[in-house]
Coordinates of N, CA and C in Angstrom, one line a residue:
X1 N -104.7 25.5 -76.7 CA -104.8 25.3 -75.3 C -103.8 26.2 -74.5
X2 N -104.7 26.8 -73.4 CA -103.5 27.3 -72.4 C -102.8 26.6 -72.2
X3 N -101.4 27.5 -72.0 CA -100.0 27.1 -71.2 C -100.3 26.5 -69.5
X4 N -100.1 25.0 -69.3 CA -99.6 24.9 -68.0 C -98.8 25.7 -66.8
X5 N -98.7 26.3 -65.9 CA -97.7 26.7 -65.0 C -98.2 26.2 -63.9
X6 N -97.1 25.3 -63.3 CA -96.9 25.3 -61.3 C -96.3 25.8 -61.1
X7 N -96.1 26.8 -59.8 CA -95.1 27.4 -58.8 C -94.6 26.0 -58.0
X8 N -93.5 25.9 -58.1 CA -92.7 24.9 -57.0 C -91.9 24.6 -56.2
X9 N -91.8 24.6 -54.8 CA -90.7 24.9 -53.9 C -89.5 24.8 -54.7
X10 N -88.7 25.5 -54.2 CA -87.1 25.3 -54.4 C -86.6 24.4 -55.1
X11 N -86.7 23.1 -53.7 CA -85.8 22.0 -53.9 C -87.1 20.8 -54.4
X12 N -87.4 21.1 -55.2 CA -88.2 20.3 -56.0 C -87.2 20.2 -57.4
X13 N -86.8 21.3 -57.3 CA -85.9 21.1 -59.0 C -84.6 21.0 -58.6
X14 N -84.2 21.5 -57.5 CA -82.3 22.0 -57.1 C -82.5 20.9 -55.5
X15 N -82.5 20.0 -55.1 CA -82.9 19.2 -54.2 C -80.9 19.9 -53.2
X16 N -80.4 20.4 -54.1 CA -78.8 20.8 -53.9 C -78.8 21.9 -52.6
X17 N -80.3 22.8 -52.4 CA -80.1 23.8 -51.8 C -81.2 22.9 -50.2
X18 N -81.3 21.8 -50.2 CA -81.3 21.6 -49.3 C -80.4 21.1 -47.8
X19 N -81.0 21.6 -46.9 CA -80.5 21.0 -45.8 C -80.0 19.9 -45.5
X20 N -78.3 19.5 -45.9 CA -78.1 18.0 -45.5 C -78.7 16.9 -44.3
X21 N -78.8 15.9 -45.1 CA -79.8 15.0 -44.2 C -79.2 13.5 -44.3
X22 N -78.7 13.3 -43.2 CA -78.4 11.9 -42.7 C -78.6 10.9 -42.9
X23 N -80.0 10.7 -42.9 CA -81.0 9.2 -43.1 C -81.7 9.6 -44.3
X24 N -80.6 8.9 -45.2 CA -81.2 9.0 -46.9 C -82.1 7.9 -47.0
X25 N -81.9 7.3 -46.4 CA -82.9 6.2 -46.5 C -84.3 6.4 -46.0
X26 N -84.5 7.8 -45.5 CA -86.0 7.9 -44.7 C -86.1 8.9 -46.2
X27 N -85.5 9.6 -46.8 CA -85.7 10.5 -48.0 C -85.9 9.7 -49.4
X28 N -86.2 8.2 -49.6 CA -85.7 7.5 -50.6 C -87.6 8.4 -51.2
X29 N -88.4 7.9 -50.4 CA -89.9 7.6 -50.5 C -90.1 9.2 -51.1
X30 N -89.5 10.1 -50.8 CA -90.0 11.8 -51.2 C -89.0 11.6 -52.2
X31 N -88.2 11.2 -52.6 CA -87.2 11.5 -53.8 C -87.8 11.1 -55.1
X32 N -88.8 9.5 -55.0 CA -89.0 8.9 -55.7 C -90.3 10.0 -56.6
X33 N -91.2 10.0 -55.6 CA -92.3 11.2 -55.7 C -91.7 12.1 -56.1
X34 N -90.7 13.1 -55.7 CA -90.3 14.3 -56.5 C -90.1 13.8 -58.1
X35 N -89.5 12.9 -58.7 CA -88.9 12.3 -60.0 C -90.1 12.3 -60.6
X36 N -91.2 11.8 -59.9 CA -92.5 11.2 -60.6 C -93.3 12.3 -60.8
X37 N -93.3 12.9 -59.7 CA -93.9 14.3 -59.8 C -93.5 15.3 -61.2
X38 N -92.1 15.6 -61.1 CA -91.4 16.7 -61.9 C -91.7 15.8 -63.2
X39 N -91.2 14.6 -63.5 CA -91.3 13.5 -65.0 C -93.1 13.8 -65.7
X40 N -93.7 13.6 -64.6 CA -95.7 14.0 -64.7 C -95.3 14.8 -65.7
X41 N -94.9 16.2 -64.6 CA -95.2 17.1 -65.1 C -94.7 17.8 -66.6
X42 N -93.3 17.5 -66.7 CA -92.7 17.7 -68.0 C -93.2 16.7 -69.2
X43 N -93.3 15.7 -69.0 CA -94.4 14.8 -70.2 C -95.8 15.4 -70.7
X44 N -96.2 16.0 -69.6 CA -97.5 16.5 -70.1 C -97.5 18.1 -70.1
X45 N -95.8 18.8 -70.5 CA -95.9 19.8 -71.0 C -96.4 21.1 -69.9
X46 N -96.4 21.1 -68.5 CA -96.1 21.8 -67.9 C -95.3 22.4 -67.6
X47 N -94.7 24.3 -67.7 CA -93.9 24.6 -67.2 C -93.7 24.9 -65.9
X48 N -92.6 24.7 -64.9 CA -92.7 24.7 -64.0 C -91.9 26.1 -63.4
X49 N -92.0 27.2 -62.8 CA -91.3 28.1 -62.1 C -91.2 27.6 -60.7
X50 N -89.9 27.9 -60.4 CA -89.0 27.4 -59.0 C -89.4 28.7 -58.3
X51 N -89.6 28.0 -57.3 CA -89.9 29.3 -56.1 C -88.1 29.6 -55.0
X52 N -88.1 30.8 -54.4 CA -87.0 31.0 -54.0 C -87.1 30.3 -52.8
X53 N -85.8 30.0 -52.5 CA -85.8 29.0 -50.7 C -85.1 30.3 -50.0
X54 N -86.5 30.3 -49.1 CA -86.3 31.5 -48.0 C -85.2 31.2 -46.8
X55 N -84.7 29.9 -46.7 CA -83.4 29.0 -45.7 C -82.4 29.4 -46.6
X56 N -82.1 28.8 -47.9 CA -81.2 28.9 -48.0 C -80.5 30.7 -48.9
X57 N -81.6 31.4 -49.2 CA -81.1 32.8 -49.1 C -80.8 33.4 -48.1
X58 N -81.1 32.8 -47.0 CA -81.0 34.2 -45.7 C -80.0 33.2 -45.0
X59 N -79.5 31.8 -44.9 CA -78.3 31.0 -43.9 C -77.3 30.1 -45.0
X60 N -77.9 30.2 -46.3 CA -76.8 29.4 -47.4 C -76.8 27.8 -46.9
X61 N -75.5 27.0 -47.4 CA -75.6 26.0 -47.9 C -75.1 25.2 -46.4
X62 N -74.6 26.0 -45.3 CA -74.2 25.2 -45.0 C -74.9 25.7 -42.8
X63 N -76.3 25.5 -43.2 CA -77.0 26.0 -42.4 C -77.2 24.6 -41.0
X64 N -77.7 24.8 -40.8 CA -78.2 23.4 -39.4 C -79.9 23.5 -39.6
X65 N -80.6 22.4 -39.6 CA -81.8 22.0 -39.7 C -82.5 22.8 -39.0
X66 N -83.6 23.2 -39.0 CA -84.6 24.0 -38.6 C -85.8 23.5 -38.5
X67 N -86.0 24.1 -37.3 CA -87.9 23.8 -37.3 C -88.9 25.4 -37.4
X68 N -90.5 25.0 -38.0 CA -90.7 25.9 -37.9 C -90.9 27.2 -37.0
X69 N -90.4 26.7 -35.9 CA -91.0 27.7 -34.4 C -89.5 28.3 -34.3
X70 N -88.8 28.1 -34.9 CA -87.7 28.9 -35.3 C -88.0 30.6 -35.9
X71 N -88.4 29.4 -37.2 CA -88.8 30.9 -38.1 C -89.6 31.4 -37.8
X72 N -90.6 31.4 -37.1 CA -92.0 31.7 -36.5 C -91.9 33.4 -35.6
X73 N -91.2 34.2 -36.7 CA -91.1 35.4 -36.1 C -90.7 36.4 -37.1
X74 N -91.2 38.1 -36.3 CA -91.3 39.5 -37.7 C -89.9 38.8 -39.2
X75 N -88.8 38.8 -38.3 CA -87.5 38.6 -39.5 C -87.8 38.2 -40.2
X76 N -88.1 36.3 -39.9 CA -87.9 35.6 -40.7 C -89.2 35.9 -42.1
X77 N -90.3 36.0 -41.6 CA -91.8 36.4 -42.4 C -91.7 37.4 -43.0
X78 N -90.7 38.7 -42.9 CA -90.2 39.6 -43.7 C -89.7 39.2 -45.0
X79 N -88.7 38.5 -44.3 CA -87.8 37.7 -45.5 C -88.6 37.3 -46.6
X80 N -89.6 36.0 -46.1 CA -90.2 35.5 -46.9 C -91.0 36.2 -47.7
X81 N -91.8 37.7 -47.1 CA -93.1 38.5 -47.8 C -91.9 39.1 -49.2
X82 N -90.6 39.2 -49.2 CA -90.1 40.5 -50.1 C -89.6 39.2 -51.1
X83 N -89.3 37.8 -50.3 CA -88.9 37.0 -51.6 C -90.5 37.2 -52.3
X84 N -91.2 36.7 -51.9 CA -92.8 36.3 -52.2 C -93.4 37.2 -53.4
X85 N -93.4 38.8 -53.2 CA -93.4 39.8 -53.6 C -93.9 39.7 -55.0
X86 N -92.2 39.7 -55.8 CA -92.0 39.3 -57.1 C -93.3 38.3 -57.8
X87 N -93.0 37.2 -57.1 CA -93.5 35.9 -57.3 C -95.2 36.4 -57.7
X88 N -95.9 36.8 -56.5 CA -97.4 37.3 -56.7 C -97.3 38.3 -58.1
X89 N -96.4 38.9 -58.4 CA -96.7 39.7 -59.5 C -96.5 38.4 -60.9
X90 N -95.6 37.7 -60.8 CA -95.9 36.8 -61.7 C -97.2 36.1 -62.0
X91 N -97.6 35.3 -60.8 CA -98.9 34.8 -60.8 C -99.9 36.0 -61.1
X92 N -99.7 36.7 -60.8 CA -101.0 38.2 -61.5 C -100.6 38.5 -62.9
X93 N -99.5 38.2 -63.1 CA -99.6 38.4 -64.9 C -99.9 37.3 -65.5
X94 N -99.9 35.8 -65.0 CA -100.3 34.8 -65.6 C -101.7 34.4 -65.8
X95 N -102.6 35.1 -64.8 CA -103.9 34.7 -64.1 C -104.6 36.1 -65.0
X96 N -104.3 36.7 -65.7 CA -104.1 38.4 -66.2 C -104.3 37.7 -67.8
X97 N -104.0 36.7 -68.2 CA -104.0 36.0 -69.5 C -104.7 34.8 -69.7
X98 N -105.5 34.4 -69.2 CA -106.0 32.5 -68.9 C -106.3 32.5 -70.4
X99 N -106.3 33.4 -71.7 CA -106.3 32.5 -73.0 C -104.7 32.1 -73.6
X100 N -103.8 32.3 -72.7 CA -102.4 31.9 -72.8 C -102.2 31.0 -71.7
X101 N -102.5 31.3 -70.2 CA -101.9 30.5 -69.5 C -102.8 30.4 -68.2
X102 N -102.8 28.7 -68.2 CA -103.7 28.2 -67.0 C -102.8 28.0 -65.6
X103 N -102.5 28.7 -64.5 CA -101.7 28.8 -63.2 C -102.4 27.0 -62.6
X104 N -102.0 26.4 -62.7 CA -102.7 25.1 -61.8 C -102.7 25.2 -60.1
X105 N -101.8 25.8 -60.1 CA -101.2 26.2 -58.5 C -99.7 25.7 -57.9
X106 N -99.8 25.8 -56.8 CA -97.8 25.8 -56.0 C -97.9 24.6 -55.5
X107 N -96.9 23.4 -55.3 CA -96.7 22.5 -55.0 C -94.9 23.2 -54.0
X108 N -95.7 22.6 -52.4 CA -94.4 22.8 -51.2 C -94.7 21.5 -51.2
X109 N -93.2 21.4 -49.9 CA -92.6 20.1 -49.6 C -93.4 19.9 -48.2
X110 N -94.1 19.3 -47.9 CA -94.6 18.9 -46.6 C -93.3 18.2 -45.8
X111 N -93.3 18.8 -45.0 CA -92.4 18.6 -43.4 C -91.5 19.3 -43.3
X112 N -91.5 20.4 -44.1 CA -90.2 21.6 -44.0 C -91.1 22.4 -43.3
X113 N -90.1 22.8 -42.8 CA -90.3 24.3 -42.0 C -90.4 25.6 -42.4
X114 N -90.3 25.5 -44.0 CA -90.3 26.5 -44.6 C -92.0 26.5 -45.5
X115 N -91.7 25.3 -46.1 CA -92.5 25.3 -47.7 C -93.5 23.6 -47.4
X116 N -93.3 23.5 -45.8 CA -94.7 22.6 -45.8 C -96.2 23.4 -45.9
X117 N -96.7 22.5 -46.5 CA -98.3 23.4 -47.0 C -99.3 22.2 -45.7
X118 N -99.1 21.0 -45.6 CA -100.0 20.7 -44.1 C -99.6 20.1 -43.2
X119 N -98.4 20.0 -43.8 CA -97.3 19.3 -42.1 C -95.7 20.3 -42.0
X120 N -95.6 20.6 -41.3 CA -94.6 21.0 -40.8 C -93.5 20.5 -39.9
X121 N -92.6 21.2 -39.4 CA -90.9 20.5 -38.3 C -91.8 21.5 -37.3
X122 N -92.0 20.6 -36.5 CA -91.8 21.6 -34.9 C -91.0 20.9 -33.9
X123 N -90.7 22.2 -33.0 CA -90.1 21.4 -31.7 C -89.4 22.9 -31.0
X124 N -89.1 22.5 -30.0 CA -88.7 23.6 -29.2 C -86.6 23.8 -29.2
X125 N -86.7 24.3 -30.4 CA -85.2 24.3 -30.4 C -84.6 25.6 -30.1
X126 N -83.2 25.8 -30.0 CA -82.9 27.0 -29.4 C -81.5 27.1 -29.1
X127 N -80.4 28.3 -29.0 CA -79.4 28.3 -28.2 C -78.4 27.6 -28.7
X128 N -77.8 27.2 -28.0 CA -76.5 26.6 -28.7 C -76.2 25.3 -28.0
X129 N -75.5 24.4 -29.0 CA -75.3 23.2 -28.6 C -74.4 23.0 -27.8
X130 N -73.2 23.7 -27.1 CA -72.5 23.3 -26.6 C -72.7 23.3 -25.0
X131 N -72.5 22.4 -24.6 CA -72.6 22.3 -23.3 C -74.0 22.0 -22.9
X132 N -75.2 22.0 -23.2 CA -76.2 21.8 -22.9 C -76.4 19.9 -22.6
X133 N -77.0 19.9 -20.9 CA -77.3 18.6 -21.1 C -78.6 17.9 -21.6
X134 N -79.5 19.2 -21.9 CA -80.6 18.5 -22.3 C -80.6 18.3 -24.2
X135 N -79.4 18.1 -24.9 CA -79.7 18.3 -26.2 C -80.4 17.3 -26.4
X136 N -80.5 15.8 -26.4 CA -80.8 14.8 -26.9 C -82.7 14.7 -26.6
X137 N -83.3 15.6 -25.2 CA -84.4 15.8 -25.2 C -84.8 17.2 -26.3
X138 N -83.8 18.4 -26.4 CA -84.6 18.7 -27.4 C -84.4 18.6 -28.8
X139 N -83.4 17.7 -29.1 CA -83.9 17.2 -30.7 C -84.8 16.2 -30.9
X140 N -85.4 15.4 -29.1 CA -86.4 14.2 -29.7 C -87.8 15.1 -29.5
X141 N -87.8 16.6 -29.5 CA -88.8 17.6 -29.5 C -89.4 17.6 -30.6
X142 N -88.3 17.5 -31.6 CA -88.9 17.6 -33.3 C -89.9 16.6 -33.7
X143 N -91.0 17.4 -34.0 CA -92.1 16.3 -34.8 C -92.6 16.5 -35.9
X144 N -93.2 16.0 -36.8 CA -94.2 16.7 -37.8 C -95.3 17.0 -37.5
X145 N -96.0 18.1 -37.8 CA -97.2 18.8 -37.6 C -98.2 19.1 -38.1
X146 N -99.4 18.7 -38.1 CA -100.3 19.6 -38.8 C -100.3 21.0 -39.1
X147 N -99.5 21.9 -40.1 CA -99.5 23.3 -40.0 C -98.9 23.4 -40.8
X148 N -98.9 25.0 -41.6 CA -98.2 25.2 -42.7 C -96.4 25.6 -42.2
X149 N -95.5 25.2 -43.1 CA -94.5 25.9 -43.1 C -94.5 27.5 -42.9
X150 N -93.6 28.6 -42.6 CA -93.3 30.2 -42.1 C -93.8 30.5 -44.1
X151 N -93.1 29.7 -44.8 CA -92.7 30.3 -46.0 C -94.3 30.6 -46.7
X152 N -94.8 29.0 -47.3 CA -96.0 28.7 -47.3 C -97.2 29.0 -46.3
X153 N -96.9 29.9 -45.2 CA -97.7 30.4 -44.3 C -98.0 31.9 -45.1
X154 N -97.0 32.5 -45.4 CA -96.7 34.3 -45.9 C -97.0 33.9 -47.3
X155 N -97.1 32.7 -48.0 CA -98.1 32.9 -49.4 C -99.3 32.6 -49.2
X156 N -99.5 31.8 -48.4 CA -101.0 31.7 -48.3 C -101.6 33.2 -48.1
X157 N -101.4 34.0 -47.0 CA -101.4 35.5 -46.8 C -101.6 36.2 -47.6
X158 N -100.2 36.5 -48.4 CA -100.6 37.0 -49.8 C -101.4 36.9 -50.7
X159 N -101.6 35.4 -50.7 CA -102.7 35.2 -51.4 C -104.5 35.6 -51.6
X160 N -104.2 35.7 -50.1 CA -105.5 36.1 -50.0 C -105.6 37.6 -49.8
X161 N -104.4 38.1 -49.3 CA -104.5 39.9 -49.3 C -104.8 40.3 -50.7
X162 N -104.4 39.4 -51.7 CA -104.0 39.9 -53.4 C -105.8 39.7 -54.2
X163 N -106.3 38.3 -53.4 CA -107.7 38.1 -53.8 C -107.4 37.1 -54.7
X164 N -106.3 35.6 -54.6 CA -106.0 35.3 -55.7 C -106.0 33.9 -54.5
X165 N -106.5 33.7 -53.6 CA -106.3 32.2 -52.8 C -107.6 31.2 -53.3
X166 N -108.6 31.9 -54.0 CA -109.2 30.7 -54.4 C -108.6 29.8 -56.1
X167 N -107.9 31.5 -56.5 CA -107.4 31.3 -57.7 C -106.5 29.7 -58.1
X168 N -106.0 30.0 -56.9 CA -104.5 29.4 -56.6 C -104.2 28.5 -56.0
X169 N -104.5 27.2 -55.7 CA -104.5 26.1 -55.0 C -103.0 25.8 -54.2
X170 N -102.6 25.1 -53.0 CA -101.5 25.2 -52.6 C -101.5 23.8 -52.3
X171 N -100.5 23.0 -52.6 CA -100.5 21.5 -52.4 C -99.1 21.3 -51.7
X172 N -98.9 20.1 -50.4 CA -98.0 19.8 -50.6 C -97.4 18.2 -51.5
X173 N -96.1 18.3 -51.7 CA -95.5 17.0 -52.0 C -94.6 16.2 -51.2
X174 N -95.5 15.0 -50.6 CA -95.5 14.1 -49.2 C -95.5 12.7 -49.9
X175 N -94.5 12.3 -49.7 CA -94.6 10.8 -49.9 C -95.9 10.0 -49.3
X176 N -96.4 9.6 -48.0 CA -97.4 9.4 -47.7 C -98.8 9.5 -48.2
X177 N -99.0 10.6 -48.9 CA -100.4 10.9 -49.2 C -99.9 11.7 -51.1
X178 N -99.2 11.1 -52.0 CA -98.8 11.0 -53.0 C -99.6 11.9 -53.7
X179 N -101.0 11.7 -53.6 CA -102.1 12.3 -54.4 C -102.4 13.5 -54.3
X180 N -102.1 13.9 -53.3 CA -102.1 15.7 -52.8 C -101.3 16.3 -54.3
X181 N -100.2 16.0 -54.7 CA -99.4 16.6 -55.5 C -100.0 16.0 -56.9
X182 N -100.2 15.4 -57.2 CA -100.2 14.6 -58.3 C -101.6 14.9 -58.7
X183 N -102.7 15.9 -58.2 CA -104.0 16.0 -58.6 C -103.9 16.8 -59.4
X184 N -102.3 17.9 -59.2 CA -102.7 19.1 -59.9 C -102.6 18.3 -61.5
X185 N -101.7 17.6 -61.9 CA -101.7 16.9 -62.9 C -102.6 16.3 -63.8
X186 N -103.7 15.7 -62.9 CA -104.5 14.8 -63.4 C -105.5 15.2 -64.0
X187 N -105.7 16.4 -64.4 CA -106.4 16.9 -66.0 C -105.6 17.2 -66.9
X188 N -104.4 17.1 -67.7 CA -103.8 17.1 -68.2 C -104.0 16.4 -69.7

């Protein structure tokens, strides 16, 4: 039997290179799902390759939360196409062998701004915090969105510039809708 591979955000394996976040208690429901997800997947012999976090290469560890309409510009989509790069040449040498290895596809984090695949952070952020009296209207800007993360926007792209988007399925992993992630699994 072919080898399993998913591509998988970042902080799916290193949850370390995320964005600190306050209300751990709204993160309990995605942590649980990450465990069940990653556990799935190593029981049934999938290997998993980590994808690079386009946040925390380009602002490190001790960055301020982001929404997508941030990154929503040439730099940051740069960033992401030259991390990305590499990555497509892996999935072209794996997809290059299907009597060695079956690519199942990439599992993002839905509601990052980066590596959501159908919800994303939006909101109108900007500028600097000090002194502004409207901060409290634009942090209650931030919402979740229908739309892909900047990151997961520039592989989708590639994917299909490469000829490999039907190849390659893109899922995210959302507490809410559990099954999105857990399908790639379920022929196993």
């Amino acid at each position: 039997m072919a080898q399993p591979i998913i591509f998988v955000a970042h902080c799916i394996l290193n949850t370390a290179a995320k964005v600190v976040l306050y209300r751990e208690e709204e993160m309990a429901a995605e942590e649980a799902l990450r465990r069940r997800f990653v556990g799935t997947a190593l029981e049934r012999g999938v290997q998993l390759v980590q994808l690079p976090c386009p946040e925390f290469t380009l602002y490190g560890a001790r960055r301020w939360g982001h929404v997508s309409d941030q990154f929503d510009n040439p730099f940051f989509r740069d960033h992401c196409r030259r991390l990305l790069a590499p990555v497509l040449l892996q999935m072209r040498e794996y997809l290059a062998h299907p009597q060695r290895f079956t690519l199942l596809g990439v599992v993002g984090i839905d509601g990052s701004p980066s590596c959501g695949v159908d919800y994303t952070s939006r909101g109108d952020w900007y500028g600097s915090f000090g002194g502004r009296t409207d901060l409290a209207e634009a942090l209650a800007s931030c919402h979740l969105a229908g739309a892909r993360g900047i990151f997961m926007d520039q592989l989708g792209r590639m994917l299909e510039e490469a000829g490999l988007a039907e190849q390659v399925p893109v899922v995210g992993l959302f507490a809410p809708e559990p099954d999105k992630c857990m399908a790639l699994l379920s022929n196993l």
